Structure formats: C-alpha cells, structure tokens
PDB file of C-alpha atoms in Angstrom:
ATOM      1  CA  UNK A   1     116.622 115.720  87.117  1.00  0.00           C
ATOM      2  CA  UNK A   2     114.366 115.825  90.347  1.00  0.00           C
ATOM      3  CA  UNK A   3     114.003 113.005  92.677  1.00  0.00           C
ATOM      4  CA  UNK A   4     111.858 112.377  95.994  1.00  0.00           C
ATOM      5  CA  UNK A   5     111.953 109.890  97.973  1.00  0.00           C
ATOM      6  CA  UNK A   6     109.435 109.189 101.228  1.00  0.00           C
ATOM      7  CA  UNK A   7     110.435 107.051 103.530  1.00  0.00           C
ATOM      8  CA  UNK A   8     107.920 104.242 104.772  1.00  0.00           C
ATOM      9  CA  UNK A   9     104.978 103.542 102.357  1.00  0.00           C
ATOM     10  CA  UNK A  10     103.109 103.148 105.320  1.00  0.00           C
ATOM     11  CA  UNK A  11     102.580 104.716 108.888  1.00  0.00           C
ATOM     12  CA  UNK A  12     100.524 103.626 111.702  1.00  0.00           C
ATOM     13  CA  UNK A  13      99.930 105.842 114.077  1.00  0.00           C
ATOM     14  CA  UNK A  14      97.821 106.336 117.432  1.00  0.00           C
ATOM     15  CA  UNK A  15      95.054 109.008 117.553  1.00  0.00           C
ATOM     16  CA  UNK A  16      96.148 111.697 119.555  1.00  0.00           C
ATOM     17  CA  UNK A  17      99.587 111.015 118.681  1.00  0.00           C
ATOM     18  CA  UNK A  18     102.427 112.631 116.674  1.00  0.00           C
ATOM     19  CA  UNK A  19     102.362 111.939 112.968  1.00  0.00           C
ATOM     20  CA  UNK A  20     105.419 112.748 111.207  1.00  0.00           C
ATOM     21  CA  UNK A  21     105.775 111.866 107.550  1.00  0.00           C
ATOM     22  CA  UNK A  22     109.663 111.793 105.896  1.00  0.00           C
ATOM     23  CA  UNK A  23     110.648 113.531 102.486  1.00  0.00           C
ATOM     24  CA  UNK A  24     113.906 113.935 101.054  1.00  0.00           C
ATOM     25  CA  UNK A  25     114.223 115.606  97.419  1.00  0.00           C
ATOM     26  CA  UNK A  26     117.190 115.760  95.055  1.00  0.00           C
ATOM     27  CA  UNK A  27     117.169 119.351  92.652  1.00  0.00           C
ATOM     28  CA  UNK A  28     119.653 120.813  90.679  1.00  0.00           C
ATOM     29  CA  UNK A  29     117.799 124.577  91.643  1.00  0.00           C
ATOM     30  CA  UNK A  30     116.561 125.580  94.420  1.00  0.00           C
ATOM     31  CA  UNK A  31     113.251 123.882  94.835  1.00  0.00           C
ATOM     32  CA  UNK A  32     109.612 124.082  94.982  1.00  0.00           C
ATOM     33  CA  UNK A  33     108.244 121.521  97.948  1.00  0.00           C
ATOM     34  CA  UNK A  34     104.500 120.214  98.197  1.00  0.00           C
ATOM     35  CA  UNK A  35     102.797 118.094 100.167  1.00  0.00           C
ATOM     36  CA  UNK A  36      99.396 116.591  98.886  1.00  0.00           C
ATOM     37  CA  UNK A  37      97.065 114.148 100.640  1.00  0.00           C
ATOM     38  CA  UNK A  38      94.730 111.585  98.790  1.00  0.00           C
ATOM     39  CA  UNK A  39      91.573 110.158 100.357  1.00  0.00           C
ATOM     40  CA  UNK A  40      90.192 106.772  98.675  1.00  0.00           C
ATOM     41  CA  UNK A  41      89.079 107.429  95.150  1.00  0.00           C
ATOM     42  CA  UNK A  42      89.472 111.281  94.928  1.00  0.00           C
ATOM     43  CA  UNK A  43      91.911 113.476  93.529  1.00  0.00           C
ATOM     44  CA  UNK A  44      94.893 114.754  95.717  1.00  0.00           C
ATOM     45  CA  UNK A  45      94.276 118.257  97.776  1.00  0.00           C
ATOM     46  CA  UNK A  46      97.275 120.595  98.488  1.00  0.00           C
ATOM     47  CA  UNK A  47      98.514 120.586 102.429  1.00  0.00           C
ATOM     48  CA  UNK A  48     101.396 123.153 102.346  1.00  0.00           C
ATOM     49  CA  UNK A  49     103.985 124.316  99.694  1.00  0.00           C
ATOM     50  CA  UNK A  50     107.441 125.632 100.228  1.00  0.00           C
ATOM     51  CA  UNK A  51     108.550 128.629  97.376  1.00  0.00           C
ATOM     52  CA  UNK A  52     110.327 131.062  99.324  1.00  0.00           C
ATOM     53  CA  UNK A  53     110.799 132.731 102.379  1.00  0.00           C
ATOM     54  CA  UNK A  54     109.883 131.434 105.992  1.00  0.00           C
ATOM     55  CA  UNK A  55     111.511 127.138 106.183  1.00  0.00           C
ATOM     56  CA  UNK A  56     108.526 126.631 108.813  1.00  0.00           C
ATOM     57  CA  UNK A  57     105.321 126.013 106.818  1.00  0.00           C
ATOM     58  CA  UNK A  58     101.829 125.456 108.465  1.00  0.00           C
ATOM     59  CA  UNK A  59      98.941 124.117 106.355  1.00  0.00           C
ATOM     60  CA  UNK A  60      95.465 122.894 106.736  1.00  0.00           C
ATOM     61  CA  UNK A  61      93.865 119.955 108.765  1.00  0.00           C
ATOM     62  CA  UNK A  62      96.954 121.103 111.626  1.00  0.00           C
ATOM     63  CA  UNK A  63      99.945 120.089 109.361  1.00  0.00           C
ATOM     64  CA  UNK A  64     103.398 122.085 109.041  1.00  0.00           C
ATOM     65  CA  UNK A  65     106.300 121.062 107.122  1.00  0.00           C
ATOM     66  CA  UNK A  66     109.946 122.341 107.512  1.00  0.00           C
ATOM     67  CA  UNK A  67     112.422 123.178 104.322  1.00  0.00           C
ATOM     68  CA  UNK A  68     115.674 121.603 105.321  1.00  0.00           C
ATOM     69  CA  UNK A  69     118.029 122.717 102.722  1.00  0.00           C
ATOM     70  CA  UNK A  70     121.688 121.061 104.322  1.00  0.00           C
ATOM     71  CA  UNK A  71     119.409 117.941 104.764  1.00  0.00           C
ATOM     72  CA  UNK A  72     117.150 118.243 101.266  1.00  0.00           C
ATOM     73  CA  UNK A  73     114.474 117.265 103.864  1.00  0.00           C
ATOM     74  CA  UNK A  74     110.788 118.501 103.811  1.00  0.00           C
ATOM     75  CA  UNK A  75     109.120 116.648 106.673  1.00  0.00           C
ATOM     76  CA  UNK A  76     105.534 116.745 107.436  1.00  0.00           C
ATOM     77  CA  UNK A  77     104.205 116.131 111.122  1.00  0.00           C
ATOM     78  CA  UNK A  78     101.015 117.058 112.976  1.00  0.00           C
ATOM     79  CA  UNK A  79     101.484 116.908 116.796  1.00  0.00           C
ATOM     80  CA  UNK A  80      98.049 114.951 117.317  1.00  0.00           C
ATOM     81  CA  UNK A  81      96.370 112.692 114.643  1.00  0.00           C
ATOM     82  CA  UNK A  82      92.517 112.240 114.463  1.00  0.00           C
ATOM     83  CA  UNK A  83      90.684 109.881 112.502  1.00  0.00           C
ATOM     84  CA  UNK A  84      90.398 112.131 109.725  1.00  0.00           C
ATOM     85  CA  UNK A  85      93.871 112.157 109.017  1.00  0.00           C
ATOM     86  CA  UNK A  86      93.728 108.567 107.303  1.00  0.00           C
ATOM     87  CA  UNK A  87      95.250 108.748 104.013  1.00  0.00           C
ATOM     88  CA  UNK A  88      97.311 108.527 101.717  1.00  0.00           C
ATOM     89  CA  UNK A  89     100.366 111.410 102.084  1.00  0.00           C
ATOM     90  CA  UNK A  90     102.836 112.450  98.504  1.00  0.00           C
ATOM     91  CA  UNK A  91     105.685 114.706  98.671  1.00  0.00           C
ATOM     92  CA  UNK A  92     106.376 116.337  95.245  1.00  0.00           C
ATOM     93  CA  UNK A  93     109.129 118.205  93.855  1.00  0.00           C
ATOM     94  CA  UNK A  94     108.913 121.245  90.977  1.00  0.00           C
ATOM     95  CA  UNK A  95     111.629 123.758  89.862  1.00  0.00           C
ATOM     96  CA  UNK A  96     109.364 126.919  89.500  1.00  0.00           C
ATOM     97  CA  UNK A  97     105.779 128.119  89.861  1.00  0.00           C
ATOM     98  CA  UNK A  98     103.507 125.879  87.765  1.00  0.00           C
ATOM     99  CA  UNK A  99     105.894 123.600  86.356  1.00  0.00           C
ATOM    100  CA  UNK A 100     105.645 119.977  86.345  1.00  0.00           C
ATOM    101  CA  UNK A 101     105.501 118.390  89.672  1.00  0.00           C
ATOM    102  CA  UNK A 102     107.907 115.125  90.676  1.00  0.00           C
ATOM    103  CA  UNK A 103     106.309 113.027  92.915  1.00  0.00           C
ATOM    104  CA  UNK A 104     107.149 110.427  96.090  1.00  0.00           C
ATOM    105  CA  UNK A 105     106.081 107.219  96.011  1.00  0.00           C
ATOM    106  CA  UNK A 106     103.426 108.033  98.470  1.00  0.00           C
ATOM    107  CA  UNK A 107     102.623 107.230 102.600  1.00  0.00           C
ATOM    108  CA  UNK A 108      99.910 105.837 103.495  1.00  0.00           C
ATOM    109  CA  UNK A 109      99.155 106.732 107.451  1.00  0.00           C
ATOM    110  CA  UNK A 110      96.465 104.229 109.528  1.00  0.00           C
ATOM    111  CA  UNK A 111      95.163 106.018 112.673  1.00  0.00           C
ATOM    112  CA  UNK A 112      94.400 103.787 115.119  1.00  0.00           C
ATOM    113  CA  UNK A 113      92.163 104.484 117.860  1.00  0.00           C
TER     114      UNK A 113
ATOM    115  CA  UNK B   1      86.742 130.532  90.880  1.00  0.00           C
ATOM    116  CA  UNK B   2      88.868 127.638  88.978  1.00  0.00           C
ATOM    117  CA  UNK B   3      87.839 124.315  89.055  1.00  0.00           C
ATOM    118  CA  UNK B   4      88.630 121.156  86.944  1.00  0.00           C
ATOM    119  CA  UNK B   5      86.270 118.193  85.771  1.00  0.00           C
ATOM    120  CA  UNK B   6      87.553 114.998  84.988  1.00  0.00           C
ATOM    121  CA  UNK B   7      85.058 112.077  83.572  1.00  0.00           C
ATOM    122  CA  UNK B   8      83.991 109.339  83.880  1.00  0.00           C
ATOM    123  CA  UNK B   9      84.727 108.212  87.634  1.00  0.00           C
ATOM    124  CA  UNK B  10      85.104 104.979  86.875  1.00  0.00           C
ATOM    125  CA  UNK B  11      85.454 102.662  83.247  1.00  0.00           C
ATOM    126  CA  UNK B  12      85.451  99.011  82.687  1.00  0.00           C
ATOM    127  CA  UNK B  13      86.981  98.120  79.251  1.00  0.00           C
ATOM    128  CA  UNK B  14      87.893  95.241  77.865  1.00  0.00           C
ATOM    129  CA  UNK B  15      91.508  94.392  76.152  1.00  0.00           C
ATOM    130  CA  UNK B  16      91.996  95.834  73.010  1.00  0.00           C
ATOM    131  CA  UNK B  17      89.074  98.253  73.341  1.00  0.00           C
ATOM    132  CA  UNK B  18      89.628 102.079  72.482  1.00  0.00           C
ATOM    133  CA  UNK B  19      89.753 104.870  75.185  1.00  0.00           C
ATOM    134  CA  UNK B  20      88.935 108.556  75.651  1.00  0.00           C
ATOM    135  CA  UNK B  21      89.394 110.386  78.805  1.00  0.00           C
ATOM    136  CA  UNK B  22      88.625 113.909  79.334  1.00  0.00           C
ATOM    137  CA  UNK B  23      89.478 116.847  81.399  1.00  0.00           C
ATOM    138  CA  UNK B  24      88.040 120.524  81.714  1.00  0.00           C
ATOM    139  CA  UNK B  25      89.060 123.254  83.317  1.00  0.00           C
ATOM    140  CA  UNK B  26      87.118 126.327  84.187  1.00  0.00           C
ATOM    141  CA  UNK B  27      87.716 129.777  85.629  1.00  0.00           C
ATOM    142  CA  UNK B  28      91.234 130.456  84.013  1.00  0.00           C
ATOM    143  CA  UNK B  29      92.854 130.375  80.479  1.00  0.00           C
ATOM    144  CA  UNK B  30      95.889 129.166  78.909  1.00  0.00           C
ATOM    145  CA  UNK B  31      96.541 126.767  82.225  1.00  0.00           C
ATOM    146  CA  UNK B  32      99.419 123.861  81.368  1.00  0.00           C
ATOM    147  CA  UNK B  33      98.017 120.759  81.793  1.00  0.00           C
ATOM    148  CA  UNK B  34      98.964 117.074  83.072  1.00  0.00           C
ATOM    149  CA  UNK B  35      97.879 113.614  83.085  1.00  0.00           C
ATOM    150  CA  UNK B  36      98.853 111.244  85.987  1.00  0.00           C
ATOM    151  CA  UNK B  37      98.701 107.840  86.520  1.00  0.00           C
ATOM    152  CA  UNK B  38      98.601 106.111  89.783  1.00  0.00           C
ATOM    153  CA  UNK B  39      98.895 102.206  89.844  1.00  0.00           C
ATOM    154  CA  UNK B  40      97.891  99.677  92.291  1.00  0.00           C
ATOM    155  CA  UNK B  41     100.173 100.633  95.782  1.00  0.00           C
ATOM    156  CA  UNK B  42     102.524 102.899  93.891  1.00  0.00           C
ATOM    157  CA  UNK B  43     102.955 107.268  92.943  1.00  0.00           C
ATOM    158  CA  UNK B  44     102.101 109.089  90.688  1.00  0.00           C
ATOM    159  CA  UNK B  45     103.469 108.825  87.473  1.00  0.00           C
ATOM    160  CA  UNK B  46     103.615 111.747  84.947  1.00  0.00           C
ATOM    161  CA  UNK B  47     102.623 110.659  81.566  1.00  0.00           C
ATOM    162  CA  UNK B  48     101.775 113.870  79.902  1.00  0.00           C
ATOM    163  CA  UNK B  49     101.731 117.575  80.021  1.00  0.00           C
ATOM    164  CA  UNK B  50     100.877 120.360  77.650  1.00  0.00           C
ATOM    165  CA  UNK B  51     101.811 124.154  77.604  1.00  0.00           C
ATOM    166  CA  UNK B  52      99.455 125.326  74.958  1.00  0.00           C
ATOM    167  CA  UNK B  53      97.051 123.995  72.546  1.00  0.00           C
ATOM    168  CA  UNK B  54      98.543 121.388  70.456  1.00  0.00           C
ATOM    169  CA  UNK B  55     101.679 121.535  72.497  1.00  0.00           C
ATOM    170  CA  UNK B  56     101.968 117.689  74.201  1.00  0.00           C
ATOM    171  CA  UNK B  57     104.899 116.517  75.463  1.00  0.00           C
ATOM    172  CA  UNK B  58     105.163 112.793  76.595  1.00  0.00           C
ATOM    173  CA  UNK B  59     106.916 111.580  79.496  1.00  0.00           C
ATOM    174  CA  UNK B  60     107.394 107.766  79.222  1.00  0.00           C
ATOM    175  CA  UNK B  61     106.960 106.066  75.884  1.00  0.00           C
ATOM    176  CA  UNK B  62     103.904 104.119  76.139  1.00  0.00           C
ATOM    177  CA  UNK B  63     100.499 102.439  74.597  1.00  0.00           C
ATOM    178  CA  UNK B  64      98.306 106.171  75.713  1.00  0.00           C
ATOM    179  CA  UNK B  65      98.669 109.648  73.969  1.00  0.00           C
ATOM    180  CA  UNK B  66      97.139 112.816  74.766  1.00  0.00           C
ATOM    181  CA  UNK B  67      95.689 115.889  72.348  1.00  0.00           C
ATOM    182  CA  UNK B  68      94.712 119.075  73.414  1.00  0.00           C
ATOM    183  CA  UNK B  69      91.916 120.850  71.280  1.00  0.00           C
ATOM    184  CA  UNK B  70      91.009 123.432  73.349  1.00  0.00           C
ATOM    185  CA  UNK B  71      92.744 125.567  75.808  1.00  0.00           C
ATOM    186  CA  UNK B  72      91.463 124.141  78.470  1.00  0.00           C
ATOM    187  CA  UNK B  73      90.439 120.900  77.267  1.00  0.00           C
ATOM    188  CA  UNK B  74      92.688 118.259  77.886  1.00  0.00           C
ATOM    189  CA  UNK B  75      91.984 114.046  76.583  1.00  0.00           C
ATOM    190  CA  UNK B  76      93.543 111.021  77.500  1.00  0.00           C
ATOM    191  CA  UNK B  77      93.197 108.465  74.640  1.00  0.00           C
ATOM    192  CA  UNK B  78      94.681 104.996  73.632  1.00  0.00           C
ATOM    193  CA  UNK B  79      93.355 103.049  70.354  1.00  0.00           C
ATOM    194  CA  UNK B  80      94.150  99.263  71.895  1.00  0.00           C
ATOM    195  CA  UNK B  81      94.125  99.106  75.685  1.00  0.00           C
ATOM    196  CA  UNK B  82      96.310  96.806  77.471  1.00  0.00           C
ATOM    197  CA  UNK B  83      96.046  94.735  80.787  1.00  0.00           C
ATOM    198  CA  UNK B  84      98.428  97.140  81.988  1.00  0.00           C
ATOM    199  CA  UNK B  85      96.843 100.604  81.492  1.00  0.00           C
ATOM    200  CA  UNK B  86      94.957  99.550  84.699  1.00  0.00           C
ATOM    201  CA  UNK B  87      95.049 102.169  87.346  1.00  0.00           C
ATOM    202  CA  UNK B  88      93.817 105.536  88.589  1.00  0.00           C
ATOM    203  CA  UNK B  89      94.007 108.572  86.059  1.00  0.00           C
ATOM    204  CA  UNK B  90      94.438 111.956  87.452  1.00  0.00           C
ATOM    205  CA  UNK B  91      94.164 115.093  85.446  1.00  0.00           C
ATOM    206  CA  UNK B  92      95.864 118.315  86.872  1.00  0.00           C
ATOM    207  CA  UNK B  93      96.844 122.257  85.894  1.00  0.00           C
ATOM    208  CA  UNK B  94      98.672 125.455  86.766  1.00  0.00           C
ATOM    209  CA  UNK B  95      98.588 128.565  85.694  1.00  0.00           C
ATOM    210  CA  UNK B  96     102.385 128.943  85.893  1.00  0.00           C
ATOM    211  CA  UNK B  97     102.165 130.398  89.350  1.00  0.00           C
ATOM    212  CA  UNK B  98     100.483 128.247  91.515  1.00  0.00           C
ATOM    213  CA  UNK B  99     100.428 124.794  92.692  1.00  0.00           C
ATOM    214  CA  UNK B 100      99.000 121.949  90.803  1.00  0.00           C
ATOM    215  CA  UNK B 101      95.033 121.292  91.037  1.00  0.00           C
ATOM    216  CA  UNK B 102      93.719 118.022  90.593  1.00  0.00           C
ATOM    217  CA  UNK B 103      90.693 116.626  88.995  1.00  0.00           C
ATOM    218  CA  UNK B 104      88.916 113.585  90.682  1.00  0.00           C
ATOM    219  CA  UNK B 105      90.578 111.123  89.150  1.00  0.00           C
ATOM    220  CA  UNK B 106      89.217 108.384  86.954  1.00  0.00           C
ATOM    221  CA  UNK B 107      89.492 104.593  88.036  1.00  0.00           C
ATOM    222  CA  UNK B 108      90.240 102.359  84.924  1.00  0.00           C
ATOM    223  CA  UNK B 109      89.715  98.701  84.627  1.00  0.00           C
ATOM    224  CA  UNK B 110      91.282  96.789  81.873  1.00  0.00           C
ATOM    225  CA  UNK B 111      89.740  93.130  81.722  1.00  0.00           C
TER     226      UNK B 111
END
C-alpha cells in the first residue's frame, strides 16, 4: 500500500519569501511523485511529477521539487512567493504511469504581504 | 487536445434525494477514470476508478456507486443521499501514461 503524508496543513508565508512545502511517501516500488495545487472551487492543476531520471524537478508558477529516495521525501519550495501562490498544495503518490494516484492530506499556504 | 467536463458546479439536495453526477472526457479514448471526493479541510479521497467500460472498482464501501456507459463517460450516482455525502466531487483520467487530469469539480450540498 502507498502512503503520503504532508507535513503542516497550513503554511503562512511572506511574499517574497521562501515557500517550502514537506512530503514524505511510503511505496513498496519505486514511485511516481506529483505535486498538484488547488485554487478555491476548481479542480487541481499538475506542478511537477517525478517518473524517472533527473531527482531535481522544476515546474510551473517557479516551483521545483527534489526526489529524495534515502529520505522518501519529495519537497516542494519556490525561493520567492507572490500573491498568486495562495492555495491549497497535495502531494500524491502512484506506482506507474496512469495508475491511481494516493494523495496527502493537503497544505494550504497564506501569502502575506 | 484532451479536456474533461464535469457538471453541475454546484448542487443543493436535500436528504434522501437521488443523485447523478457526470463526467466527459474529450480528445482521447479508452482513458481510466476516477472519482474523488474532497471534504470540508481534508484530501482527497479516492472513491472510484474504472479501466474500461463497465469495469468499476470501488475504493471504500459507501452510500455512492459509479457506472460507466461510455468510454469516456464516467457518472457519479447515489439513490438516498446522506448528510454526509457533503463535499467537493472531483472527476479525473489518464491515459496510462500520463499524469492525472482533473475536471472542475462539483460542490455538493446535502441539507
């Protein structure tokens, strides 16, 4: 079974500072790692995936993400936050391409100015 | 290009009252397909998913179920709603190889 875990449900943060959301997972295989973002009342949008390859990740809006196997970590942090970036954050866990995803229980970041 | 509809955006239905939610997707075939649940402060839970036509599988027992008629046609339905099938439902695919899209969501009020 697959497992993630975020820590903090919510994150305050200062515009122009570093935001830096925390995901651990739990696979049996090596794993596929997403991280979404939800803005009030829509559907969730895709930031970065991990599959393969290169641990660094960069997505959009400024975000990267970093596949820590020895730590089952898969972080997400943007060096300066803007007002845009107010949200609600969910790490999610699948075992292949296309298969169902597991999800965090969600951050929710506050940018203050 | 693929894209996903998901309607209504919002329902108000009263205990005990019937339900139909439904889902579309455009733009690719034979995509597997998911319904989501979000409540009040908490994830997303995965209540249903589907491989092929007619092929459901549920992931918590509960007072929903889910048919798919279509390929990509994919309906959330209950016949008695309860209190607590309040909450945001999301509708999703892949297409085996790439990440999960998701619909707009649907905001459901049980009263």
């Amino acid at each position: 079974a697959q497992s993630v875990t975020q820590l903090g449900s919510h994150v305050s943060v200062s515009e122009g500072a570093l935001v830096l959301l925390r995901c651990n997972y739990s696979s049996s295989v090596p794993p596929y790692l997403f991280w979404y973002v939800q803005y009030p009342n829509q559907g969730l949008q895709l930031l970065l995936k991990y599959t393969t390859g290169a641990t660094l990740v960069k997505g959009i809006n400024g975000f990267e993400a970093e596949f820590k196997k020895s730590e089952t970590s898969f972080h997400l942090t943007k060096p300066s936050a803007h007002m845009s970036d107010a949200a609600e954050y969910f790490c999610a866990v699948s075992r292949a391409a296309g298969n169902k995803l597991t999800f965090g229980g969600g951050t929710r970041v506050l940018v203050k100015p | 290009s693929q894209t996903i509809h998901q309607w209504p955006a919002t329902l108000v239905q009263p205990v005990g009252s019937p339900l139909s939610l439904e889902c579309t997707v455009e733009g690719t075939s034979n995509p597997n397909l998911y319904w989501y649940r979000q409540a009040a402060g908490r994830g997303l839970q995965l209540l249903f998913y589907s491989i092929g036509i007619d092929q459901i599988s549920s992931e918590v027992p509960q007072n929903l179920s889910a048919s798919r008629p279509q390929d990509r046609q994919f309906i959330l339905s209950s016949k008695k709603l309860l209190l607590s099938d309040s909450g945001f439902y999301l509708c999703a695919w892949t297409n085996r190889e790439t990440e999960a899209f998701f619909g707009q969501g649907t905001r459901l009020t049980v009263v």
